mmCIF file of N, CA, C and O in Angstrom:
data_model
loop_
_atom_site.group_PDB
_atom_site.id
_atom_site.type_symbol
_atom_site.label_atom_id
_atom_site.label_comp_id
_atom_site.label_asym_id
_atom_site.label_seq_id
_atom_site.Cartn_x
_atom_site.Cartn_y
_atom_site.Cartn_z
ATOM 1 N N MET A 46 -30.601 -15.050 22.390
ATOM 2 C CA MET A 46 -29.514 -14.612 21.048
ATOM 3 C C MET A 46 -28.638 -13.460 21.528
ATOM 4 O O MET A 46 -29.515 -12.560 21.692
ATOM 5 N N SER A 47 -27.767 -13.792 21.482
ATOM 6 C CA SER A 47 -26.373 -12.520 21.572
ATOM 7 C C SER A 47 -26.966 -11.645 20.247
ATOM 8 O O SER A 47 -27.218 -11.883 19.464
ATOM 9 N N ARG A 48 -26.658 -10.173 20.913
ATOM 10 C CA ARG A 48 -26.107 -9.190 20.013
ATOM 11 C C ARG A 48 -25.617 -8.763 19.755
ATOM 12 O O ARG A 48 -24.817 -7.852 21.203
ATOM 13 N N LEU A 49 -24.368 -8.236 19.154
ATOM 14 C CA LEU A 49 -23.678 -6.502 19.293
ATOM 15 C C LEU A 49 -23.180 -6.144 18.061
ATOM 16 O O LEU A 49 -23.811 -6.085 16.749
ATOM 17 N N VAL A 50 -23.242 -4.828 18.605
ATOM 18 C CA VAL A 50 -23.223 -3.896 17.817
ATOM 19 C C VAL A 50 -21.724 -3.165 17.292
ATOM 20 O O VAL A 50 -21.268 -3.206 18.437
ATOM 21 N N ILE A 51 -20.948 -2.594 16.354
ATOM 22 C CA ILE A 51 -19.760 -1.816 15.673
ATOM 23 C C ILE A 51 -20.603 -0.654 15.004
ATOM 24 O O ILE A 51 -20.468 -0.268 14.947
ATOM 25 N N ALA A 52 -19.381 0.951 15.723
ATOM 26 C CA ALA A 52 -19.443 1.377 15.389
ATOM 27 C C ALA A 52 -18.579 1.851 15.366
ATOM 28 O O ALA A 52 -16.986 1.589 14.735
ATOM 29 N N GLY A 53 -18.461 3.784 14.723
ATOM 30 C CA GLY A 53 -16.913 3.729 14.067
ATOM 31 C C GLY A 53 -16.499 3.433 12.734
ATOM 32 O O GLY A 53 -16.734 3.014 12.264
ATOM 33 N N GLY A 54 -15.106 3.644 12.303
ATOM 34 C CA GLY A 54 -14.599 4.115 11.402
ATOM 35 C C GLY A 54 -13.942 2.251 10.853
ATOM 36 O O GLY A 54 -14.019 1.428 9.880
ATOM 37 N N VAL A 55 -14.513 1.496 11.992
ATOM 38 C CA VAL A 55 -13.727 0.421 11.739
ATOM 39 C C VAL A 55 -14.836 -0.917 11.230
ATOM 40 O O VAL A 55 -15.092 -1.632 10.599
ATOM 41 N N SER A 56 -16.137 -0.073 11.359
ATOM 42 C CA SER A 56 -17.076 -0.847 11.635
ATOM 43 C C SER A 56 -17.243 -0.523 10.044
ATOM 44 O O SER A 56 -17.805 -1.381 9.260
ATOM 45 N N ALA A 57 -16.762 -0.186 9.647
ATOM 46 C CA ALA A 57 -16.785 0.225 7.772
ATOM 47 C C ALA A 57 -16.051 -0.912 6.779
ATOM 48 O O ALA A 57 -16.355 -0.603 6.032
ATOM 49 N N ASN A 58 -14.868 -1.673 7.564
ATOM 50 C CA ASN A 58 -14.547 -2.634 6.849
ATOM 51 C C ASN A 58 -14.466 -4.269 6.758
ATOM 52 O O ASN A 58 -15.372 -4.591 7.685
ATOM 53 N N THR A 59 -14.649 -3.945 5.331
ATOM 54 C CA THR A 59 -16.249 -4.826 4.865
ATOM 55 C C THR A 59 -15.266 -6.363 5.530
ATOM 56 O O THR A 59 -16.092 -7.313 5.894
ATOM 57 N N HIS A 60 -14.321 -7.138 5.183
ATOM 58 C CA HIS A 60 -13.670 -8.331 5.720
ATOM 59 C C HIS A 60 -13.855 -8.423 6.815
ATOM 60 O O HIS A 60 -14.420 -9.740 7.519
ATOM 61 N N LEU A 61 -14.205 -7.423 7.776
ATOM 62 C CA LEU A 61 -14.163 -7.096 9.362
ATOM 63 C C LEU A 61 -15.888 -7.573 9.256
ATOM 64 O O LEU A 61 -15.877 -8.669 10.414
ATOM 65 N N ARG A 62 -16.376 -6.987 8.674
ATOM 66 C CA ARG A 62 -18.201 -7.159 8.939
ATOM 67 C C ARG A 62 -18.126 -8.842 8.726
ATOM 68 O O ARG A 62 -18.833 -9.300 9.037
ATOM 69 N N GLU A 63 -17.820 -9.399 7.122
ATOM 70 C CA GLU A 63 -17.241 -10.782 6.695
ATOM 71 C C GLU A 63 -18.116 -11.625 8.034
ATOM 72 O O GLU A 63 -18.082 -12.573 8.950
ATOM 73 N N MET A 64 -16.119 -11.501 8.488
ATOM 74 C CA MET A 64 -15.685 -12.217 9.285
ATOM 75 C C MET A 64 -16.219 -12.120 11.273
ATOM 76 O O MET A 64 -16.871 -13.467 11.122
ATOM 77 N N LEU A 65 -16.865 -11.114 11.257
ATOM 78 C CA LEU A 65 -17.698 -10.926 12.757
ATOM 79 C C LEU A 65 -19.057 -11.715 12.123
ATOM 80 O O LEU A 65 -19.776 -12.622 12.917
ATOM 81 N N GLU A 66 -19.968 -11.475 10.883
ATOM 82 C CA GLU A 66 -20.610 -12.700 10.858
ATOM 83 C C GLU A 66 -20.423 -14.047 10.487
ATOM 84 O O GLU A 66 -21.514 -14.489 11.590
ATOM 85 N N ALA A 67 -19.623 -14.362 10.352
ATOM 86 C CA ALA A 67 -19.208 -15.747 10.173
ATOM 87 C C ALA A 67 -18.975 -16.405 11.733
ATOM 88 O O ALA A 67 -19.490 -17.120 12.040
ATOM 89 N N GLU A 68 -18.030 -16.320 12.209
ATOM 90 C CA GLU A 68 -18.008 -16.371 13.680
ATOM 91 C C GLU A 68 -19.069 -16.566 14.317
ATOM 92 O O GLU A 68 -19.476 -17.102 15.079
ATOM 93 N N LEU A 69 -19.605 -15.607 14.681
ATOM 94 C CA LEU A 69 -20.847 -14.837 15.823
ATOM 95 C C LEU A 69 -22.683 -15.603 15.433
ATOM 96 O O LEU A 69 -23.158 -16.743 15.791
ATOM 97 N N ALA A 70 -21.932 -16.464 13.971
ATOM 98 C CA ALA A 70 -23.035 -17.105 13.728
ATOM 99 C C ALA A 70 -23.172 -18.576 14.247
ATOM 100 O O ALA A 70 -23.643 -18.895 14.349
ATOM 101 N N LYS A 71 -21.941 -18.506 14.722
ATOM 102 C CA LYS A 71 -21.261 -20.042 14.906
ATOM 103 C C LYS A 71 -21.973 -20.092 16.478
ATOM 104 O O LYS A 71 -22.403 -21.969 16.600
ATOM 105 N N ILE A 72 -22.500 -18.441 17.304
ATOM 106 C CA ILE A 72 -23.200 -18.758 18.462
ATOM 107 C C ILE A 72 -24.198 -19.147 18.555
ATOM 108 O O ILE A 72 -24.924 -17.905 19.522
ATOM 109 N N ASN A 73 -24.703 -18.741 17.707
ATOM 110 C CA ASN A 73 -26.353 -17.905 17.100
ATOM 111 C C ASN A 73 -26.267 -16.156 17.651
ATOM 112 O O ASN A 73 -26.939 -16.469 18.512
ATOM 113 N N ALA A 74 -25.272 -16.052 17.582
ATOM 114 C CA ALA A 74 -25.224 -14.598 17.431
ATOM 115 C C ALA A 74 -25.120 -13.706 16.460
ATOM 116 O O ALA A 74 -25.130 -14.119 14.924
ATOM 117 N N THR A 75 -25.449 -12.589 16.870
ATOM 118 C CA THR A 75 -25.727 -11.470 15.411
ATOM 119 C C THR A 75 -25.028 -9.884 15.545
ATOM 120 O O THR A 75 -24.662 -10.246 17.320
ATOM 121 N N VAL A 76 -24.483 -9.395 14.535
ATOM 122 C CA VAL A 76 -23.745 -8.045 14.658
ATOM 123 C C VAL A 76 -24.739 -7.077 13.987
ATOM 124 O O VAL A 76 -25.717 -6.965 12.719
ATOM 125 N N HIS A 77 -24.442 -5.948 14.365
ATOM 126 C CA HIS A 77 -26.037 -4.988 13.703
ATOM 127 C C HIS A 77 -24.338 -3.960 13.437
ATOM 128 O O HIS A 77 -23.793 -3.179 14.403
ATOM 129 N N TYR A 78 -24.918 -2.745 12.446
ATOM 130 C CA TYR A 78 -23.447 -1.831 11.395
ATOM 131 C C TYR A 78 -24.595 -0.364 11.069
ATOM 132 O O TYR A 78 -25.707 -1.212 11.031
ATOM 133 N N ALA A 79 -24.351 0.382 11.510
ATOM 134 C CA ALA A 79 -24.570 1.672 10.816
ATOM 135 C C ALA A 79 -24.795 1.969 8.828
ATOM 136 O O ALA A 79 -23.872 0.697 9.274
ATOM 137 N N PRO A 80 -25.440 2.179 8.122
ATOM 138 C CA PRO A 80 -24.420 1.836 6.732
ATOM 139 C C PRO A 80 -23.603 3.004 6.673
ATOM 140 O O PRO A 80 -23.173 3.198 7.346
ATOM 141 N N PRO A 81 -23.227 2.022 5.754
ATOM 142 C CA PRO A 81 -21.193 2.326 5.604
ATOM 143 C C PRO A 81 -21.171 4.011 5.152
ATOM 144 O O PRO A 81 -19.311 4.692 6.137
ATOM 145 N N ALA A 82 -21.501 4.942 5.325
ATOM 146 C CA ALA A 82 -22.003 6.235 4.584
ATOM 147 C C ALA A 82 -21.581 7.095 6.119
ATOM 148 O O ALA A 82 -21.283 7.889 6.094
ATOM 149 N N LEU A 83 -22.186 6.368 7.588
ATOM 150 C CA LEU A 83 -22.033 6.724 8.825
ATOM 151 C C LEU A 83 -21.214 6.508 9.486
ATOM 152 O O LEU A 83 -20.917 6.479 10.486
ATOM 153 N N CYS A 84 -20.794 5.008 8.761
ATOM 154 C CA CYS A 84 -19.102 4.434 9.474
ATOM 155 C C CYS A 84 -17.936 5.504 9.150
ATOM 156 O O CYS A 84 -17.331 4.840 8.485
ATOM 157 N N THR A 85 -17.529 5.869 9.773
ATOM 158 C CA THR A 85 -16.214 7.437 9.037
ATOM 159 C C THR A 85 -15.399 7.152 10.719
ATOM 160 O O THR A 85 -15.690 6.886 11.741
ATOM 161 N N ASP A 86 -13.960 7.353 10.479
ATOM 162 C CA ASP A 86 -12.966 7.832 11.053
ATOM 163 C C ASP A 86 -13.413 8.710 12.572
ATOM 164 O O ASP A 86 -14.262 9.512 12.227
ATOM 165 N N ASN A 87 -12.099 9.178 13.446
ATOM 166 C CA ASN A 87 -12.254 9.921 14.136
ATOM 167 C C ASN A 87 -12.122 11.737 13.768
ATOM 168 O O ASN A 87 -11.900 12.156 14.761
ATOM 169 N N GLY A 88 -11.631 12.380 12.269
ATOM 170 C CA GLY A 88 -11.354 13.234 12.120
ATOM 171 C C GLY A 88 -11.656 14.090 12.382
ATOM 172 O O GLY A 88 -10.808 15.161 12.740
ATOM 173 N N ALA A 89 -12.574 14.176 12.410
ATOM 174 C CA ALA A 89 -13.694 15.014 12.961
ATOM 175 C C ALA A 89 -13.935 15.270 13.574
ATOM 176 O O ALA A 89 -13.657 16.458 14.657
ATOM 177 N N MET A 90 -13.714 14.182 15.322
ATOM 178 C CA MET A 90 -14.113 13.929 16.502
ATOM 179 C C MET A 90 -12.751 14.930 16.758
ATOM 180 O O MET A 90 -12.526 16.042 17.994
ATOM 181 N N ILE A 91 -11.320 14.237 16.537
ATOM 182 C CA ILE A 91 -9.770 15.172 16.584
ATOM 183 C C ILE A 91 -10.097 16.516 16.088
ATOM 184 O O ILE A 91 -9.912 17.568 17.152
ATOM 185 N N ALA A 92 -10.889 17.093 14.720
ATOM 186 C CA ALA A 92 -10.817 18.404 14.498
ATOM 187 C C ALA A 92 -11.138 19.672 15.164
ATOM 188 O O ALA A 92 -10.772 20.435 15.882
ATOM 189 N N TYR A 93 -12.618 18.520 16.192
ATOM 190 C CA TYR A 93 -13.656 19.390 16.772
ATOM 191 C C TYR A 93 -12.659 19.963 18.378
ATOM 192 O O TYR A 93 -13.036 20.931 18.633
ATOM 193 N N ALA A 94 -12.370 18.613 19.005
ATOM 194 C CA ALA A 94 -11.298 19.188 20.073
ATOM 195 C C ALA A 94 -10.580 19.814 19.809
ATOM 196 O O ALA A 94 -9.944 20.569 20.831
ATOM 197 N N GLY A 95 -10.239 19.986 19.028
ATOM 198 C CA GLY A 95 -8.462 21.755 18.587
ATOM 199 C C GLY A 95 -9.305 22.538 18.561
ATOM 200 O O GLY A 95 -8.512 23.109 19.372
ATOM 201 N N PHE A 96 -10.501 22.333 18.128
ATOM 202 C CA PHE A 96 -11.069 23.347 17.527
ATOM 203 C C PHE A 96 -11.323 23.952 19.143
ATOM 204 O O PHE A 96 -11.115 25.156 19.670
ATOM 205 N N GLU A 97 -12.132 22.787 20.171
ATOM 206 C CA GLU A 97 -12.430 23.589 21.363
ATOM 207 C C GLU A 97 -11.227 24.026 22.156
ATOM 208 O O GLU A 97 -11.556 24.787 23.787
ATOM 209 N N ARG A 98 -9.855 23.575 22.144
ATOM 210 C CA ARG A 98 -8.620 23.099 22.771
ATOM 211 C C ARG A 98 -8.369 25.057 22.520
ATOM 212 O O ARG A 98 -8.035 25.690 23.332
ATOM 213 N N LEU A 99 -8.469 25.219 20.721
ATOM 214 C CA LEU A 99 -8.022 27.393 21.088
ATOM 215 C C LEU A 99 -9.384 28.063 20.560
ATOM 216 O O LEU A 99 -8.746 28.880 21.583
ATOM 217 N N GLN A 100 -10.824 27.166 21.567
ATOM 218 C CA GLN A 100 -11.158 28.569 22.322
ATOM 219 C C GLN A 100 -11.480 28.689 23.450
ATOM 220 O O GLN A 100 -11.598 29.588 24.179
ATOM 221 N N ALA A 101 -10.703 27.593 24.417
ATOM 222 C CA ALA A 101 -10.349 27.905 25.602
ATOM 223 C C ALA A 101 -8.753 28.358 25.723
ATOM 224 O O ALA A 101 -8.706 28.930 26.940
ATOM 225 N N GLY A 102 -7.865 29.058 24.958
ATOM 226 C CA GLY A 102 -6.888 29.490 25.070
ATOM 227 C C GLY A 102 -5.752 28.823 25.394
ATOM 228 O O GLY A 102 -5.067 29.289 25.412
ATOM 229 N N GLN A 103 -5.922 27.211 24.829
ATOM 230 C CA GLN A 103 -5.055 26.369 24.915
ATOM 231 C C GLN A 103 -4.446 26.256 23.314
ATOM 232 O O GLN A 103 -5.320 26.736 22.023
ATOM 233 N N SER A 104 -2.800 26.470 23.218
ATOM 234 C CA SER A 104 -1.734 25.999 22.090
ATOM 235 C C SER A 104 -1.088 25.546 22.823
ATOM 236 O O SER A 104 -0.610 25.212 23.453
ATOM 237 N N ASP A 105 -0.306 24.908 21.440
ATOM 238 C CA ASP A 105 1.152 24.715 21.424
ATOM 239 C C ASP A 105 2.088 25.074 20.181
ATOM 240 O O ASP A 105 1.138 25.477 19.237
ATOM 241 N N ASP A 106 3.262 24.734 20.164
ATOM 242 C CA ASP A 106 4.123 25.686 19.161
ATOM 243 C C ASP A 106 3.751 24.141 18.422
ATOM 244 O O ASP A 106 3.012 23.866 17.917
ATOM 245 N N LEU A 107 4.972 24.374 17.157
ATOM 246 C CA LEU A 107 4.097 24.097 15.625
ATOM 247 C C LEU A 107 5.272 22.806 15.660
ATOM 248 O O LEU A 107 5.581 21.863 15.035
ATOM 249 N N ALA A 108 6.027 23.005 17.060
ATOM 250 C CA ALA A 108 6.821 20.948 16.753
ATOM 251 C C ALA A 108 6.765 20.510 17.651
ATOM 252 O O ALA A 108 6.942 19.667 19.050
ATOM 253 N N VAL A 109 5.939 20.145 16.373
ATOM 254 C CA VAL A 109 4.915 18.235 17.637
ATOM 255 C C VAL A 109 5.779 17.221 16.735
ATOM 256 O O VAL A 109 5.529 17.601 15.323
ATOM 257 N N SER A 110 5.953 16.345 16.754
ATOM 258 C CA SER A 110 6.265 15.305 16.376
ATOM 259 C C SER A 110 4.950 14.237 15.830
ATOM 260 O O SER A 110 4.390 13.839 17.049
ATOM 261 N N CYS A 111 5.357 13.916 14.877
ATOM 262 C CA CYS A 111 4.014 12.908 14.396
ATOM 263 C C CYS A 111 4.784 11.500 14.384
ATOM 264 O O CYS A 111 5.111 11.198 13.952
ATOM 265 N N ILE A 112 4.079 11.258 15.163
ATOM 266 C CA ILE A 112 4.911 9.456 15.203
ATOM 267 C C ILE A 112 3.735 8.720 14.599
ATOM 268 O O ILE A 112 2.273 9.122 15.341
ATOM 269 N N PRO A 113 3.152 7.343 14.497
ATOM 270 C CA PRO A 113 2.395 6.224 13.899
ATOM 271 C C PRO A 113 2.326 6.088 15.183
ATOM 272 O O PRO A 113 2.660 4.942 15.049
ATOM 273 N N ARG A 114 0.681 5.361 15.357
ATOM 274 C CA ARG A 114 0.547 4.290 16.077
ATOM 275 C C ARG A 114 0.991 4.829 17.439
ATOM 276 O O ARG A 114 1.609 4.451 18.626
ATOM 277 N N TRP A 115 1.216 6.265 18.396
ATOM 278 C CA TRP A 115 1.591 7.212 19.592
ATOM 279 C C TRP A 115 1.134 6.026 20.776
ATOM 280 O O TRP A 115 0.232 6.214 20.194
ATOM 281 N N PRO A 116 1.434 6.067 21.424
ATOM 282 C CA PRO A 116 0.599 5.267 22.389
ATOM 283 C C PRO A 116 0.372 5.771 23.301
ATOM 284 O O PRO A 116 0.841 7.172 23.602
ATOM 285 N N MET A 117 -0.835 6.006 23.744
ATOM 286 C CA MET A 117 -1.628 7.034 24.757
ATOM 287 C C MET A 117 -0.488 7.117 25.992
ATOM 288 O O MET A 117 -0.910 8.333 26.721
ATOM 289 N N THR A 118 -0.567 6.465 26.364
ATOM 290 C CA THR A 118 0.608 6.817 27.640
ATOM 291 C C THR A 118 1.954 7.308 27.731
ATOM 292 O O THR A 118 1.900 7.883 28.970
ATOM 293 N N GLU A 119 1.806 7.591 26.648
ATOM 294 C CA GLU A 119 2.941 8.508 25.873
ATOM 295 C C GLU A 119 2.479 10.071 25.782
ATOM 296 O O GLU A 119 3.347 10.470 26.078
ATOM 297 N N LEU A 120 1.676 10.395 25.866
ATOM 298 C CA LEU A 120 0.494 11.616 25.479
ATOM 299 C C LEU A 120 0.732 12.214 26.650
ATOM 300 O O LEU A 120 0.692 12.313 27.469
ATOM 301 N N PRO A 121 1.688 13.719 26.664
ATOM 302 C CA PRO A 121 0.923 14.782 28.083
ATOM 303 C C PRO A 121 -0.527 14.815 28.007
ATOM 304 O O PRO A 121 -1.296 15.274 26.918
ATOM 305 N N ALA A 122 -0.916 15.117 29.113
ATOM 306 C CA ALA A 122 -1.776 15.860 29.558
ATOM 307 C C ALA A 122 -2.158 17.030 29.146
ATOM 308 O O ALA A 122 -1.792 18.009 29.041
ATOM 309 N N VAL A 123 -3.456 16.982 28.374
ATOM 310 C CA VAL A 123 -3.944 17.859 27.686
ATOM 311 C C VAL A 123 -4.435 19.002 29.351
ATOM 312 O O VAL A 123 -4.981 18.760 30.031
#
């Protein structure tokens, strides 16, 4: 039997959970999740990464554009 583990914010999506369980049952596989309360998005990780950059003396001016779904290939290197 195959097993799949889903984690992070996406794993809190109940529709995704239902669809995965239905599709995996067809191939005799199971999926495992953390409790929804522990399935958070990466906002805290982004804040911590910013904190670490500030502690390292890195900073940017406030002229930052907000672009939804900004492709990672277009982001400047840290």
